[in-house]
Amino acid sequence: MFLKEALWIKEVLEKIKLDKNYIVIDIGSRSEEYRCLGQPYIDFYIFKPLRRLGVKIVHIDKKKEDGVDIQVDLEDQNADIILDKIERGDVVICSNLLEHIKDRDIVISRIKKFTKELGVIIITVP
């Protein structure tokens, strides 16, 4: 994620006026170290303000790393078994992931599946 994207996502999240009753799902989140140290503006502008509000954040990634809550490959045929157990999100963030995906249709359908009705999906690509 680029700094400009993080700032834009921050602005979008501020317009939604989230509170402690909201769930934000971060898809393709990478590790906590990456979000906080590798590209610290990701945590600073997006997730730190959400934590302050008490928003529940769920980090999903293909790789099992520290700071990843749910490990799942969204292209895998068995992904629905895992995703069916996930509480649906009010906001789903998918930043700089779709350009790495072969089957975008299945991934986007799965993203929609675990977004609440009337929820917000935020997608960025480089």
Coordinates of C-alpha atoms in Angstrom, one line a residue:
M1 CA 0.0 0.0 0.0
F2 CA 1.2 3.5 -0.8
L3 CA 1.0 6.4 1.6
K4 CA -1.5 8.1 -0.7
E5 CA -3.8 5.1 -0.5
A6 CA -3.6 4.9 3.3
L7 CA -4.6 8.5 3.5
W8 CA -7.5 8.0 1.1
I9 CA -8.7 4.9 3.0
K10 CA -8.5 7.0 6.3
E11 CA -10.7 9.7 4.7
V12 CA -13.3 7.1 3.6
L13 CA -13.4 5.4 7.0
E14 CA -13.8 8.8 8.7
K15 CA -16.9 9.5 6.5
I16 CA -18.5 6.2 7.6
K17 CA -18.3 7.3 11.3
L18 CA -17.4 3.9 12.7
D19 CA -17.8 3.0 16.4
K20 CA -17.2 0.1 18.7
N21 CA -20.1 -1.8 17.2
Y22 CA -18.5 -2.1 13.8
I23 CA -16.3 -4.8 12.3
V24 CA -13.6 -4.0 9.7
I25 CA -12.1 -6.9 7.7
D26 CA -8.7 -6.3 6.2
I27 CA -8.0 -8.7 3.3
G28 CA -4.4 -9.4 2.3
S29 CA -3.3 -7.7 5.5
R30 CA 0.2 -9.1 5.6
S31 CA 1.9 -9.3 9.0
E32 CA 1.6 -6.9 11.9
E33 CA 5.3 -6.1 11.5
Y34 CA 4.8 -5.1 7.9
R35 CA 1.7 -2.9 8.8
C36 CA 3.5 -1.2 11.7
L37 CA 7.2 -1.2 10.8
G38 CA 7.6 -1.9 7.1
Q39 CA 4.9 0.6 6.0
P40 CA 4.0 2.2 9.4
Y41 CA 1.5 4.6 7.8
I42 CA -0.8 1.7 7.2
D43 CA -1.3 1.2 10.9
F44 CA -0.9 4.9 11.8
Y45 CA -3.6 6.2 9.5
I46 CA -6.0 3.2 9.2
F47 CA -5.8 0.8 12.0
K48 CA -4.7 2.8 15.0
P49 CA -7.7 5.2 14.7
L50 CA -10.0 2.2 14.5
R51 CA -8.5 0.6 17.6
R52 CA -9.0 3.9 19.5
L53 CA -12.7 3.8 18.5
G54 CA -12.9 0.1 19.7
V55 CA -13.7 -1.2 16.2
K56 CA -13.2 -4.9 15.8
I57 CA -10.5 -5.5 13.2
V58 CA -10.0 -8.9 11.5
H59 CA -6.8 -9.3 9.4
I60 CA -7.0 -12.0 6.8
D61 CA -4.1 -13.2 4.7
K62 CA -3.0 -16.2 2.6
K63 CA 0.1 -16.5 4.8
K64 CA 0.2 -17.4 8.5
E65 CA 2.1 -14.6 10.1
D66 CA 2.0 -12.7 13.4
G67 CA -0.9 -10.3 13.3
V68 CA -3.0 -12.4 10.8
D69 CA -6.2 -13.5 12.5
I70 CA -7.5 -15.8 9.8
Q71 CA -5.3 -17.6 7.3
V72 CA -7.1 -18.4 4.0
D73 CA -6.4 -18.4 0.3
L74 CA -9.4 -16.7 -1.2
E75 CA -8.8 -18.6 -4.5
D76 CA -8.8 -22.0 -2.9
Q77 CA -11.8 -24.1 -3.5
N78 CA -12.1 -24.9 0.2
A79 CA -12.0 -21.2 1.3
D80 CA -15.8 -21.1 1.8
I81 CA -15.5 -23.6 4.6
I82 CA -13.4 -21.1 6.5
L83 CA -15.2 -17.9 5.3
D84 CA -18.6 -19.3 6.4
K85 CA -17.4 -19.1 10.0
I86 CA -16.3 -15.5 9.8
E87 CA -18.5 -12.8 11.3
R88 CA -19.5 -10.5 8.4
G89 CA -17.9 -7.1 8.2
D90 CA -19.4 -3.7 8.1
V91 CA -16.4 -2.6 6.1
V92 CA -14.0 -4.7 4.1
I93 CA -10.7 -3.3 2.9
C94 CA -8.9 -5.0 0.0
S95 CA -5.8 -3.0 -0.8
N96 CA -3.3 -4.0 -3.5
L97 CA -4.4 -7.6 -3.7
L98 CA -6.5 -8.1 -6.8
E99 CA -3.6 -7.5 -9.1
H100 CA -2.0 -10.7 -7.7
I101 CA -5.1 -12.8 -8.1
K102 CA -5.8 -15.2 -11.0
D103 CA -9.5 -15.7 -10.5
R104 CA -10.8 -12.2 -9.5
D105 CA -14.4 -13.2 -10.0
I106 CA -14.3 -15.8 -7.2
V107 CA -12.3 -13.6 -4.9
I108 CA -14.7 -10.7 -5.4
S109 CA -17.7 -12.9 -4.8
R110 CA -16.2 -14.1 -1.6
I111 CA -15.4 -10.6 -0.5
K112 CA -19.1 -9.7 -1.1
K113 CA -20.1 -12.8 0.8
F114 CA -18.5 -11.7 4.1
T115 CA -19.6 -8.1 3.8
K116 CA -22.8 -7.2 5.7
E117 CA -25.8 -6.1 3.7
L118 CA -25.3 -2.4 3.2
G119 CA -21.7 -2.7 4.1
V120 CA -18.8 -0.9 2.5
I121 CA -16.1 -2.5 0.4
I122 CA -13.0 -0.5 -0.1
I123 CA -10.8 -1.8 -3.0
T124 CA -7.5 -0.2 -4.2
V125 CA -5.1 -1.4 -6.8
P126 CA -1.8 0.3 -7.9

